[in-house]
Short mmCIF file of the C-alpha atoms (twelve columns), coordinates in Angstrom:
data_MODEL
# 
_entry.id   MODEL 
# 
loop_
_atom_site.group_PDB 
_atom_site.id 
_atom_site.type_symbol 
_atom_site.label_atom_id 
_atom_site.label_alt_id 
_atom_site.label_comp_id 
_atom_site.label_asym_id 
_atom_site.label_seq_id 
_atom_site.Cartn_x 
_atom_site.Cartn_y 
_atom_site.Cartn_z 
_atom_site.pdbx_PDB_model_num 
ATOM 1   C CA . MET A 1   -74.295  -81.288  108.173 1 
ATOM 2   C CA . SER A 2   -76.282  -78.757  105.556 1 
ATOM 3   C CA . ARG A 3   -78.209  -79.276  102.691 1 
ATOM 4   C CA . LEU A 4   -76.418  -78.319  99.857  1 
ATOM 5   C CA . LYS A 5   -78.163  -77.941  96.030  1 
ATOM 6   C CA . LEU A 6   -75.732  -79.733  94.579  1 
ATOM 7   C CA . TYR A 7   -75.751  -78.561  90.971  1 
ATOM 8   C CA . ILE A 8   -75.494  -81.462  87.919  1 
ATOM 9   C CA . GLY A 9   -73.979  -80.501  85.259  1 
ATOM 10  C CA . VAL A 10  -74.990  -84.098  83.438  1 
ATOM 11  C CA . PHE A 11  -78.597  -82.683  82.801  1 
ATOM 12  C CA . VAL A 12  -78.033  -79.425  81.127  1 
ATOM 13  C CA . THR A 13  -78.160  -80.316  77.304  1 
ATOM 14  C CA . LEU A 14  -81.561  -79.627  76.416  1 
ATOM 15  C CA . VAL A 15  -81.501  -79.917  73.057  1 
ATOM 16  C CA . LEU A 16  -82.216  -75.238  72.349  1 
ATOM 17  C CA . PHE A 17  -82.153  -73.696  75.973  1 
ATOM 18  C CA . ASN A 18  -78.690  -74.576  76.968  1 
ATOM 19  C CA . SER A 19  -78.540  -73.044  80.523  1 
ATOM 20  C CA . CYS A 20  -80.493  -75.927  82.050  1 
ATOM 21  C CA . VAL A 21  -79.520  -77.295  85.363  1 
ATOM 22  C CA . ASP A 22  -80.960  -79.965  87.659  1 
ATOM 23  C CA . GLN A 23  -80.490  -80.112  91.176  1 
ATOM 24  C CA . ILE A 24  -80.556  -82.807  93.663  1 
ATOM 25  C CA . ASP A 25  -80.134  -82.269  97.206  1 
ATOM 26  C CA . PHE A 26  -77.806  -84.510  99.873  1 
ATOM 27  C CA . PRO A 27  -76.127  -83.882  103.023 1 
ATOM 28  C CA . LEU A 28  -72.903  -82.355  103.134 1 
ATOM 29  C CA . ASN A 29  -70.517  -81.744  105.449 1 
ATOM 30  C CA . ARG A 30  -69.274  -78.512  105.472 1 
ATOM 31  C CA . GLY A 31  -65.304  -77.497  105.619 1 
ATOM 32  C CA . VAL A 32  -62.865  -77.659  103.248 1 
ATOM 33  C CA . GLU A 33  -64.009  -76.344  99.303  1 
ATOM 34  C CA . LYS A 34  -64.302  -79.158  96.740  1 
ATOM 35  C CA . LEU A 35  -64.232  -79.156  93.560  1 
ATOM 36  C CA . ILE A 36  -67.367  -80.109  91.653  1 
ATOM 37  C CA . VAL A 37  -67.323  -81.282  88.226  1 
ATOM 38  C CA . PHE A 38  -70.577  -82.465  85.767  1 
ATOM 39  C CA . GLY A 39  -70.125  -83.097  82.342  1 
ATOM 40  C CA . GLN A 40  -70.895  -84.987  79.306  1 
ATOM 41  C CA . LEU A 41  -69.681  -85.971  75.378  1 
ATOM 42  C CA . ASN A 42  -72.079  -87.791  73.787  1 
ATOM 43  C CA . ASN A 43  -73.368  -88.979  70.559  1 
ATOM 44  C CA . LEU A 44  -75.981  -85.786  69.555  1 
ATOM 45  C CA . ASP A 45  -75.766  -83.229  67.495  1 
ATOM 46  C CA . GLU A 46  -75.286  -80.617  70.228  1 
ATOM 47  C CA . ASP A 47  -73.384  -78.780  72.038  1 
ATOM 48  C CA . LYS A 48  -71.775  -80.004  75.422  1 
ATOM 49  C CA . PHE A 49  -70.769  -78.783  78.598  1 
ATOM 50  C CA . VAL A 50  -68.890  -78.913  81.865  1 
ATOM 51  C CA . MET A 51  -69.720  -77.790  85.003  1 
ATOM 52  C CA . LEU A 52  -67.397  -76.110  87.471  1 
ATOM 53  C CA . SER A 53  -68.781  -74.839  90.882  1 
ATOM 54  C CA . GLU A 54  -66.969  -74.991  94.553  1 
ATOM 55  C CA . THR A 55  -69.255  -76.188  97.648  1 
ATOM 56  C CA . THR A 56  -69.369  -73.655  100.460 1 
ATOM 57  C CA . SER A 57  -66.502  -73.511  103.089 1 
ATOM 58  C CA . ALA A 58  -67.093  -72.193  106.312 1 
ATOM 59  C CA . ASP A 59  -65.046  -69.137  106.048 1 
ATOM 60  C CA . ARG A 60  -66.346  -68.540  103.380 1 
ATOM 61  C CA . GLU A 61  -66.768  -64.882  102.138 1 
ATOM 62  C CA . PRO A 62  -70.513  -63.640  102.057 1 
ATOM 63  C CA . LEU A 63  -71.735  -62.612  98.706  1 
ATOM 64  C CA . PHE A 64  -72.917  -59.093  97.970  1 
ATOM 65  C CA . SER A 65  -76.498  -59.095  96.278  1 
ATOM 66  C CA . GLY A 66  -76.567  -55.800  95.238  1 
ATOM 67  C CA . GLN A 67  -77.534  -54.388  98.487  1 
ATOM 68  C CA . TYR A 68  -76.440  -56.249  101.352 1 
ATOM 69  C CA . LEU A 69  -74.231  -59.270  101.618 1 
ATOM 70  C CA . VAL A 70  -75.924  -62.593  101.924 1 
ATOM 71  C CA . LEU A 71  -74.446  -66.350  103.110 1 
ATOM 72  C CA . ASN A 72  -75.580  -69.034  101.893 1 
ATOM 73  C CA . ASP A 73  -74.848  -72.913  101.091 1 
ATOM 74  C CA . LEU A 74  -74.747  -73.055  97.328  1 
ATOM 75  C CA . PRO A 75  -72.178  -73.933  95.167  1 
ATOM 76  C CA . ARG A 76  -70.573  -71.496  93.643  1 
ATOM 77  C CA . PRO A 77  -69.039  -71.316  90.225  1 
ATOM 78  C CA . VAL A 78  -65.303  -71.777  89.150  1 
ATOM 79  C CA . THR A 79  -64.719  -69.381  86.579  1 
ATOM 80  C CA . THR A 80  -60.627  -69.309  86.450  1 
ATOM 81  C CA . ALA A 81  -60.228  -72.634  84.847  1 
ATOM 82  C CA . ASN A 82  -58.631  -73.667  81.255  1 
ATOM 83  C CA . VAL A 83  -61.067  -76.919  80.533  1 
ATOM 84  C CA . PHE A 84  -60.244  -79.090  77.670  1 
ATOM 85  C CA . VAL A 85  -61.133  -82.680  76.269  1 
ATOM 86  C CA . VAL A 86  -59.077  -84.306  75.290  1 
ATOM 87  C CA . ASN A 87  -59.085  -88.287  73.897  1 
ATOM 88  C CA . THR A 88  -56.527  -91.184  73.712  1 
ATOM 89  C CA . GLN A 89  -55.273  -89.996  70.167  1 
ATOM 90  C CA . ASN A 90  -53.713  -86.834  71.738  1 
ATOM 91  C CA . GLU A 91  -56.790  -84.684  69.779  1 
ATOM 92  C CA . ARG A 92  -57.161  -81.931  72.024  1 
ATOM 93  C CA . PHE A 93  -60.262  -79.567  72.271  1 
ATOM 94  C CA . SER A 94  -60.467  -76.154  74.773  1 
ATOM 95  C CA . LEU A 95  -64.033  -75.315  75.718  1 
ATOM 96  C CA . ASN A 96  -64.608  -71.597  75.993  1 
ATOM 97  C CA . GLN A 97  -66.673  -70.085  79.373  1 
ATOM 98  C CA . VAL A 98  -70.259  -69.376  78.111  1 
ATOM 99  C CA . GLU A 99  -71.385  -68.801  81.750  1 
ATOM 100 C CA . PRO A 100 -70.122  -68.673  84.853  1 
ATOM 101 C CA . GLY A 101 -68.998  -72.007  85.458  1 
ATOM 102 C CA . LYS A 102 -69.797  -73.137  82.575  1 
ATOM 103 C CA . TYR A 103 -68.022  -74.284  79.797  1 
ATOM 104 C CA . MET A 104 -68.952  -75.175  76.096  1 
ATOM 105 C CA . LEU A 105 -67.759  -77.384  73.681  1 
ATOM 106 C CA . PRO A 106 -69.298  -76.545  69.814  1 
ATOM 107 C CA . ARG A 107 -71.696  -78.913  68.192  1 
ATOM 108 C CA . SER A 108 -68.860  -78.916  65.179  1 
ATOM 109 C CA . VAL A 109 -66.460  -81.225  67.822  1 
ATOM 110 C CA . GLN A 110 -67.177  -84.622  66.110  1 
ATOM 111 C CA . ILE A 111 -66.654  -87.419  69.397  1 
ATOM 112 C CA . ARG A 112 -65.321  -90.628  67.933  1 
ATOM 113 C CA . GLU A 113 -66.387  -93.860  68.902  1 
ATOM 114 C CA . ASP A 114 -63.332  -95.835  68.488  1 
ATOM 115 C CA . VAL A 115 -61.617  -93.603  71.277  1 
ATOM 116 C CA . ALA A 116 -61.871  -92.826  74.806  1 
ATOM 117 C CA . TYR A 117 -62.316  -89.248  76.651  1 
ATOM 118 C CA . PHE A 118 -61.581  -87.849  79.225  1 
ATOM 119 C CA . VAL A 119 -61.268  -84.490  80.610  1 
ATOM 120 C CA . GLU A 120 -58.376  -82.358  81.815  1 
ATOM 121 C CA . ILE A 121 -58.919  -79.113  84.287  1 
ATOM 122 C CA . GLN A 122 -56.537  -76.572  85.160  1 
ATOM 123 C CA . ILE A 123 -57.314  -74.339  88.103  1 
ATOM 124 C CA . GLU A 124 -54.625  -71.682  89.930  1 
ATOM 125 C CA . GLY A 125 -51.750  -73.878  89.630  1 
ATOM 126 C CA . LYS A 126 -53.329  -77.365  89.959  1 
ATOM 127 C CA . THR A 127 -54.499  -79.885  87.484  1 
ATOM 128 C CA . TYR A 128 -57.696  -82.135  87.740  1 
ATOM 129 C CA . ARG A 129 -58.082  -84.915  85.206  1 
ATOM 130 C CA . SER A 130 -61.068  -87.805  84.623  1 
ATOM 131 C CA . GLU A 131 -60.852  -91.108  83.654  1 
ATOM 132 C CA . PRO A 132 -60.956  -91.918  80.368  1 
ATOM 133 C CA . GLU A 133 -64.402  -93.106  78.880  1 
ATOM 134 C CA . GLN A 134 -65.382  -94.506  75.564  1 
ATOM 135 C CA . MET A 135 -69.063  -94.012  74.057  1 
ATOM 136 C CA . PRO A 136 -70.885  -97.509  74.698  1 
ATOM 137 C CA . ALA A 137 -72.006  -99.545  71.705  1 
ATOM 138 C CA . ALA A 138 -75.571  -99.774  72.279  1 
ATOM 139 C CA . VAL A 139 -78.994  -98.116  73.327  1 
ATOM 140 C CA . GLY A 140 -81.941  -98.886  74.081  1 
ATOM 141 C CA . THR A 141 -85.286  -96.605  72.879  1 
ATOM 142 C CA . ASP A 142 -88.355  -95.297  74.854  1 
ATOM 143 C CA . ALA A 143 -92.238  -95.749  73.872  1 
ATOM 144 C CA . VAL A 144 -93.241  -92.586  76.313  1 
ATOM 145 C CA . SER A 145 -96.540  -92.226  77.346  1 
ATOM 146 C CA . TYR A 146 -98.425  -90.097  80.227  1 
ATOM 147 C CA . GLU A 147 -101.208 -90.991  82.740  1 
ATOM 148 C CA . PHE A 148 -103.056 -88.328  84.957  1 
ATOM 149 C CA . SER A 149 -104.199 -89.803  88.282  1 
ATOM 150 C CA . ARG A 150 -105.309 -87.920  91.757  1 
ATOM 151 C CA . GLY A 151 -104.681 -89.961  94.912  1 
ATOM 152 C CA . VAL A 152 -101.226 -89.306  97.079  1 
ATOM 153 C CA . PHE A 153 -98.629  -87.420  96.236  1 
ATOM 154 C CA . ASP A 154 -95.476  -85.508  98.426  1 
ATOM 155 C CA . ASN A 155 -98.207  -86.605  101.539 1 
ATOM 156 C CA . ASP A 156 -101.098 -84.849  99.493  1 
ATOM 157 C CA . PRO A 157 -104.186 -87.358  99.956  1 
ATOM 158 C CA . ASP A 158 -105.649 -85.822  97.153  1 
ATOM 159 C CA . ARG A 159 -103.278 -83.998  94.298  1 
ATOM 160 C CA . ALA A 160 -104.157 -84.453  90.642  1 
ATOM 161 C CA . PHE A 161 -100.219 -85.255  89.348  1 
ATOM 162 C CA . ILE A 162 -99.339  -86.963  85.827  1 
ATOM 163 C CA . SER A 163 -96.775  -89.834  85.498  1 
ATOM 164 C CA . ILE A 164 -94.642  -89.970  82.753  1 
ATOM 165 C CA . ILE A 165 -93.878  -94.037  81.427  1 
ATOM 166 C CA . SER A 166 -91.605  -95.555  78.841  1 
ATOM 167 C CA . ASP A 167 -92.092  -99.123  77.551  1 
ATOM 168 C CA . VAL A 168 -88.096  -99.966  76.980  1 
ATOM 169 C CA . THR A 169 -86.690  -101.653 74.490  1 
ATOM 170 C CA . LEU A 170 -83.893  -102.996 75.467  1 
ATOM 171 C CA . PRO A 171 -80.335  -102.386 73.676  1 
ATOM 172 C CA . ASP A 172 -79.627  -105.826 71.563  1 
ATOM 173 C CA . SER A 173 -75.858  -105.927 73.047  1 
ATOM 174 C CA . GLU A 174 -73.992  -109.058 74.581  1 
ATOM 175 C CA . SER A 175 -71.789  -106.766 76.581  1 
ATOM 176 C CA . PRO A 176 -73.528  -105.347 79.605  1 
ATOM 177 C CA . TYR A 177 -75.248  -102.349 79.489  1 
ATOM 178 C CA . TYR A 178 -76.162  -99.668  81.938  1 
ATOM 179 C CA . LEU A 179 -79.040  -96.763  81.691  1 
ATOM 180 C CA . ARG A 180 -79.828  -93.905  83.247  1 
ATOM 181 C CA . TRP A 181 -83.094  -91.857  82.281  1 
ATOM 182 C CA . ASP A 182 -82.989  -88.104  82.505  1 
ATOM 183 C CA . VAL A 183 -86.522  -86.062  81.783  1 
ATOM 184 C CA . TYR A 184 -86.716  -82.780  81.301  1 
ATOM 185 C CA . GLU A 185 -90.328  -80.682  81.358  1 
ATOM 186 C CA . ALA A 186 -90.392  -77.979  78.496  1 
ATOM 187 C CA . TYR A 187 -93.771  -75.626  78.602  1 
ATOM 188 C CA . TYR A 188 -95.768  -72.995  76.988  1 
ATOM 189 C CA . TRP A 189 -96.862  -69.960  79.325  1 
ATOM 190 C CA . ASN A 190 -99.578  -67.624  78.749  1 
ATOM 191 C CA . LEU A 191 -98.438  -64.302  80.222  1 
ATOM 192 C CA . THR A 192 -101.570 -61.686  80.958  1 
ATOM 193 C CA . PHE A 193 -102.369 -59.868  77.805  1 
ATOM 194 C CA . PHE A 194 -103.259 -56.137  79.270  1 
ATOM 195 C CA . PRO A 195 -105.452 -54.094  76.988  1 
ATOM 196 C CA . ASN A 196 -103.148 -51.457  74.812  1 
ATOM 197 C CA . PRO A 197 -103.435 -49.212  71.653  1 
ATOM 198 C CA . PHE A 198 -101.883 -51.055  69.929  1 
ATOM 199 C CA . ASN A 199 -103.586 -54.976  70.955  1 
ATOM 200 C CA . ARG A 200 -99.773  -56.244  70.980  1 
ATOM 201 C CA . ALA A 201 -99.574  -59.823  72.916  1 
ATOM 202 C CA . PRO A 202 -97.133  -60.257  75.359  1 
ATOM 203 C CA . PRO A 203 -93.916  -62.313  74.160  1 
ATOM 204 C CA . ASP A 204 -94.146  -66.054  74.074  1 
ATOM 205 C CA . CYS A 205 -92.827  -67.321  77.005  1 
ATOM 206 C CA . TYR A 206 -91.246  -70.873  76.940  1 
ATOM 207 C CA . VAL A 207 -89.815  -72.356  80.555  1 
ATOM 208 C CA . PHE A 208 -88.036  -75.186  81.297  1 
ATOM 209 C CA . GLY A 209 -87.002  -77.765  83.984  1 
ATOM 210 C CA . PHE A 210 -86.991  -80.708  85.761  1 
ATOM 211 C CA . PRO A 211 -90.241  -82.438  86.357  1 
ATOM 212 C CA . ASP A 212 -88.640  -84.884  89.131  1 
ATOM 213 C CA . PRO A 213 -85.439  -83.937  89.566  1 
ATOM 214 C CA . GLU A 214 -84.721  -86.454  93.199  1 
ATOM 215 C CA . ARG A 215 -85.724  -89.148  91.073  1 
ATOM 216 C CA . LEU A 216 -82.819  -91.199  89.501  1 
ATOM 217 C CA . PRO A 217 -83.843  -94.020  87.157  1 
ATOM 218 C CA . LEU A 218 -81.667  -96.528  86.365  1 
ATOM 219 C CA . PHE A 219 -81.203  -100.128 84.870  1 
ATOM 220 C CA . SER A 220 -78.347  -102.439 84.448  1 
ATOM 221 C CA . GLY A 221 -78.509  -104.912 81.787  1 
ATOM 222 C CA . GLU A 222 -76.718  -107.555 84.498  1 
ATOM 223 C CA . SER A 223 -79.910  -108.642 85.826  1 
ATOM 224 C CA . VAL A 224 -81.409  -109.004 82.810  1 
ATOM 225 C CA . ARG A 225 -82.650  -112.874 82.321  1 
ATOM 226 C CA . ALA A 226 -82.254  -114.712 78.924  1 
ATOM 227 C CA . GLY A 227 -85.010  -113.625 75.874  1 
ATOM 228 C CA . VAL A 228 -85.798  -110.804 77.781  1 
ATOM 229 C CA . ASN A 229 -85.775  -107.175 75.404  1 
ATOM 230 C CA . SER A 230 -88.370  -104.760 77.815  1 
ATOM 231 C CA . SER A 231 -88.867  -103.186 79.883  1 
ATOM 232 C CA . SER A 232 -91.364  -100.250 81.886  1 
ATOM 233 C CA . GLN A 233 -90.112  -97.734  83.750  1 
ATOM 234 C CA . LEU A 234 -91.510  -95.388  85.747  1 
ATOM 235 C CA . LEU A 235 -89.313  -92.254  84.933  1 
ATOM 236 C CA . ALA A 236 -91.020  -89.027  86.347  1 
ATOM 237 C CA . GLN A 237 -93.937  -87.856  88.129  1 
ATOM 238 C CA . ARG A 238 -95.122  -84.186  88.624  1 
ATOM 239 C CA . ILE A 239 -98.030  -82.685  90.298  1 
ATOM 240 C CA . VAL A 240 -100.699 -81.075  87.648  1 
ATOM 241 C CA . ASP A 241 -100.598 -76.902  88.115  1 
ATOM 242 C CA . GLU A 242 -101.111 -73.849  85.750  1 
ATOM 243 C CA . SER A 243 -97.939  -74.764  83.127  1 
ATOM 244 C CA . PHE A 244 -100.733 -78.021  81.704  1 
ATOM 245 C CA . LEU A 245 -102.618 -74.923  80.374  1 
ATOM 246 C CA . SER A 246 -100.869 -75.125  77.335  1 
ATOM 247 C CA . ARG A 247 -98.285  -77.545  75.173  1 
ATOM 248 C CA . HIS A 248 -96.094  -78.938  78.077  1 
ATOM 249 C CA . TYR A 249 -93.443  -80.918  76.941  1 
ATOM 250 C CA . PHE A 250 -91.697  -84.228  78.000  1 
ATOM 251 C CA . ASN A 251 -88.038  -85.201  77.029  1 
ATOM 252 C CA . VAL A 252 -87.254  -88.167  77.740  1 
ATOM 253 C CA . ARG A 253 -83.536  -89.612  77.225  1 
ATOM 254 C CA . GLN A 254 -82.384  -92.786  77.578  1 
ATOM 255 C CA . VAL A 255 -78.588  -92.127  78.495  1 
ATOM 256 C CA . SER A 256 -76.450  -95.572  78.364  1 
ATOM 257 C CA . ILE A 257 -73.357  -95.332  80.073  1 
ATOM 258 C CA . SER A 258 -70.224  -97.168  81.917  1 
ATOM 259 C CA . ARG A 259 -70.083  -99.181  84.486  1 
ATOM 260 C CA . ASP A 260 -67.961  -97.099  86.614  1 
ATOM 261 C CA . ALA A 261 -71.222  -94.211  85.850  1 
ATOM 262 C CA . PHE A 262 -73.412  -96.547  86.880  1 
ATOM 263 C CA . ARG A 263 -72.262  -97.051  90.620  1 
ATOM 264 C CA . TYR A 264 -71.769  -93.580  91.039  1 
ATOM 265 C CA . TRP A 265 -75.229  -93.157  89.708  1 
ATOM 266 C CA . SER A 266 -76.504  -95.511  92.008  1 
ATOM 267 C CA . ARG A 267 -74.607  -94.095  95.305  1 
ATOM 268 C CA . VAL A 268 -76.067  -90.640  94.271  1 
ATOM 269 C CA . LYS A 269 -79.239  -92.650  94.219  1 
ATOM 270 C CA . ASP A 270 -78.833  -94.187  97.529  1 
ATOM 271 C CA . LEU A 271 -77.733  -90.617  99.507  1 
ATOM 272 C CA . VAL A 272 -80.841  -89.285  97.535  1 
ATOM 273 C CA . ASN A 273 -83.121  -91.829  99.026  1 
ATOM 274 C CA . ASN A 274 -81.176  -92.067  102.237 1 
ATOM 275 C CA . THR A 275 -84.151  -91.655  104.913 1 
ATOM 276 C CA . GLY A 276 -82.415  -91.754  107.935 1 
ATOM 277 C CA . SER A 277 -82.588  -95.166  109.314 1 
ATOM 278 C CA . VAL A 278 -79.724  -97.025  111.298 1 
ATOM 279 C CA . PHE A 279 -79.395  -99.405  108.153 1 
ATOM 280 C CA . ASP A 280 -79.209  -96.674  105.465 1 
ATOM 281 C CA . ILE A 281 -75.393  -95.467  104.623 1 
ATOM 282 C CA . PRO A 282 -73.605  -92.586  106.399 1 
ATOM 283 C CA . PRO A 283 -74.620  -89.367  104.796 1 
ATOM 284 C CA . ALA A 284 -70.787  -88.578  103.041 1 
ATOM 285 C CA . PRO A 285 -69.773  -86.913  99.818  1 
ATOM 286 C CA . VAL A 286 -69.979  -88.973  96.724  1 
ATOM 287 C CA . ARG A 287 -66.394  -89.399  95.142  1 
ATOM 288 C CA . GLY A 288 -66.606  -89.354  91.150  1 
ATOM 289 C CA . ASN A 289 -63.779  -89.866  88.604  1 
ATOM 290 C CA . VAL A 290 -61.543  -86.814  88.655  1 
ATOM 291 C CA . ARG A 291 -58.339  -86.335  90.549  1 
ATOM 292 C CA . ASN A 292 -56.229  -84.037  90.900  1 
ATOM 293 C CA . SER A 293 -53.200  -84.671  89.244  1 
ATOM 294 C CA . ALA A 294 -50.556  -84.081  92.358  1 
ATOM 295 C CA . ASN A 295 -52.793  -85.170  95.375  1 
ATOM 296 C CA . PRO A 296 -55.420  -88.192  94.355  1 
ATOM 297 C CA . ASN A 297 -56.109  -87.913  97.702  1 
ATOM 298 C CA . GLU A 298 -57.642  -84.794  97.454  1 
ATOM 299 C CA . VAL A 299 -62.064  -85.105  97.068  1 
ATOM 300 C CA . VAL A 300 -63.343  -84.186  93.949  1 
ATOM 301 C CA . LEU A 301 -67.435  -84.356  93.457  1 
ATOM 302 C CA . GLY A 302 -69.125  -84.927  90.186  1 
ATOM 303 C CA . TYR A 303 -68.781  -87.203  87.119  1 
ATOM 304 C CA . PHE A 304 -67.620  -86.562  83.638  1 
ATOM 305 C CA . GLU A 305 -68.983  -88.932  81.419  1 
ATOM 306 C CA . VAL A 306 -69.128  -90.011  77.730  1 
ATOM 307 C CA . ALA A 307 -72.667  -91.351  77.409  1 
ATOM 308 C CA . ARG A 308 -74.534  -92.789  73.581  1 
ATOM 309 C CA . ILE A 309 -77.942  -91.255  74.263  1 
ATOM 310 C CA . SER A 310 -81.941  -91.902  72.094  1 
ATOM 311 C CA . GLN A 311 -84.000  -89.317  72.861  1 
ATOM 312 C CA . GLU A 312 -88.100  -89.695  72.682  1 
ATOM 313 C CA . ARG A 313 -90.572  -86.329  73.467  1 
ATOM 314 C CA . ILE A 314 -93.641  -86.969  74.426  1 
ATOM 315 C CA . TYR A 315 -96.836  -83.648  75.262  1 
ATOM 316 C CA . THR A 316 -99.803  -82.948  77.030  1 
ATOM 317 C CA . THR A 317 -102.710 -80.204  75.548  1 
ATOM 318 C CA . ARG A 318 -105.206 -78.349  77.769  1 
ATOM 319 C CA . ALA A 319 -107.463 -81.218  76.220  1 
ATOM 320 C CA . ASP A 320 -106.064 -83.821  77.628  1 
ATOM 321 C CA . VAL A 321 -105.873 -82.790  81.196  1 
ATOM 322 C CA . PRO A 322 -109.209 -84.327  82.674  1 
ATOM 323 C CA . PHE A 323 -108.770 -81.895  85.847  1 
ATOM 324 C CA . PHE A 324 -109.768 -78.180  86.152  1 
ATOM 325 C CA . ILE A 325 -107.500 -75.906  86.287  1 
ATOM 326 C CA . SER A 326 -107.630 -72.166  87.401  1 
ATOM 327 C CA . GLU A 327 -106.303 -69.442  85.190  1 
ATOM 328 C CA . VAL A 328 -103.891 -67.347  87.296  1 
ATOM 329 C CA . CYS A 329 -102.879 -65.073  84.555  1 
ATOM 330 C CA . THR A 330 -106.619 -64.034  82.931  1 
ATOM 331 C CA . TYR A 331 -106.918 -59.769  82.533  1 
ATOM 332 C CA . SER A 332 -110.000 -58.698  84.453  1 
ATOM 333 C CA . PRO A 333 -110.311 -54.754  84.333  1 
ATOM 334 C CA . GLU A 334 -111.158 -54.811  88.251  1 
ATOM 335 C CA . ARG A 335 -107.970 -56.746  89.328  1 
ATOM 336 C CA . PRO A 336 -105.147 -54.167  90.130  1 
ATOM 337 C CA . ILE A 337 -101.724 -55.046  88.490  1 
ATOM 338 C CA . THR A 338 -100.156 -55.661  91.675  1 
ATOM 339 C CA . ASP A 339 -102.470 -58.452  92.320  1 
ATOM 340 C CA . TYR A 340 -101.033 -60.714  89.103  1 
ATOM 341 C CA . PRO A 341 -98.812  -63.053  90.207  1 
ATOM 342 C CA . VAL A 342 -94.851  -61.357  89.373  1 
ATOM 343 C CA . THR A 343 -94.681  -64.792  86.729  1 
ATOM 344 C CA . CYS A 344 -97.899  -63.327  84.967  1 
ATOM 345 C CA . LEU A 345 -96.108  -60.070  83.876  1 
ATOM 346 C CA . ARG A 346 -92.833  -61.164  83.036  1 
ATOM 347 C CA . CYS A 347 -91.269  -64.381  81.182  1 
ATOM 348 C CA . SER A 348 -87.928  -63.637  82.659  1 
ATOM 349 C CA . GLU A 349 -89.212  -64.105  86.484  1 
ATOM 350 C CA . PHE A 350 -88.896  -68.376  85.658  1 
ATOM 351 C CA . PRO A 351 -85.523  -69.345  86.212  1 
ATOM 352 C CA . ASN A 352 -84.836  -71.308  83.075  1 
ATOM 353 C CA . SER A 353 -87.156  -69.263  80.190  1 
ATOM 354 C CA . THR A 354 -87.067  -67.595  77.253  1 
ATOM 355 C CA . ASN A 355 -89.159  -65.714  74.448  1 
ATOM 356 C CA . ASP A 356 -87.409  -67.524  71.090  1 
ATOM 357 C CA . THR A 357 -89.320  -71.339  70.340  1 
ATOM 358 C CA . PRO A 358 -87.805  -74.267  70.644  1 
ATOM 359 C CA . HIS A 359 -86.651  -75.508  67.003  1 
ATOM 360 C CA . TRP A 360 -88.432  -78.559  67.959  1 
ATOM 361 C CA . TRP A 361 -91.504  -77.258  68.997  1 
ATOM 362 C CA . PHE A 362 -93.905  -77.894  66.379  1 
ATOM 363 C CA . ASP A 363 -92.052  -81.164  65.276  1 
ATOM 364 C CA . GLN A 364 -94.847  -83.245  66.883  1 
# 
């Protein structure tokens, strides 16, 4: 039994920076390679994505790193697929591969609310399809806030951390509804300003990530008592570090999903939170809604969902943080360049980063 980083493609749609991928750890049996499919269609004006990868089998060939061969258990992208989004009115849209294993449906394709959609994937003579889903009719709204605290965090008794909280206005709907929250972060990172003849500052650096990737906030409207139209949700917690020296955004998406999608994410949540006691569910792959058309018994992981989303953003600045934060990238003439962390020298050292300012950065 090994711990795999399962790349959750449903979290890839950060408004500007479209290469962020969340990751959740849970046990997965090695053996026969398994296809992993994650994707989402929604009501927002943005590019949509389907992520395809494959688990590592026991006899998988090693990867060439550029200098030597390496073995790892990370899912590897599927780059040989033809991917289509299809609706029940037989409208068919082809997705283009923009990165290895990442297939894009451009924002110019309007997602209709009166029909159901499914994904169709063709790989080496096999065809996979998801169960059709229609966009939910209602979604609530979030009033997002944050709280800085010092206390126990990750078994450390004295850590400074931030909590992202929402006072939720629940959907105005007589029909059952099912909600999930996705939280992204984006912050400005100050690269080291080394003196130079042209007094040229280093380029801007914006870093994207997931503050609390193993938390899966879920809410079922089936449990709401009559007359209740609000709820309070703890959405994410994160250690306070150097990323809070400048503007630090938290982007909150409330995602209204189908009952089947809610059940899928509930199973994932149970597995992520599995503590190993005899009363817990056994570690196992979580099957989603994608099937091999010719062999429905094949295990396919992941989920393709159709969702309605409402989005809110909140940010902090250095002045908001009630704790001292040391500056790791400040220039000192006595400090050799080898003493600076590589993230002080190049923005590209962060896995998900860009020099381009997000178009929404100064909206608030």
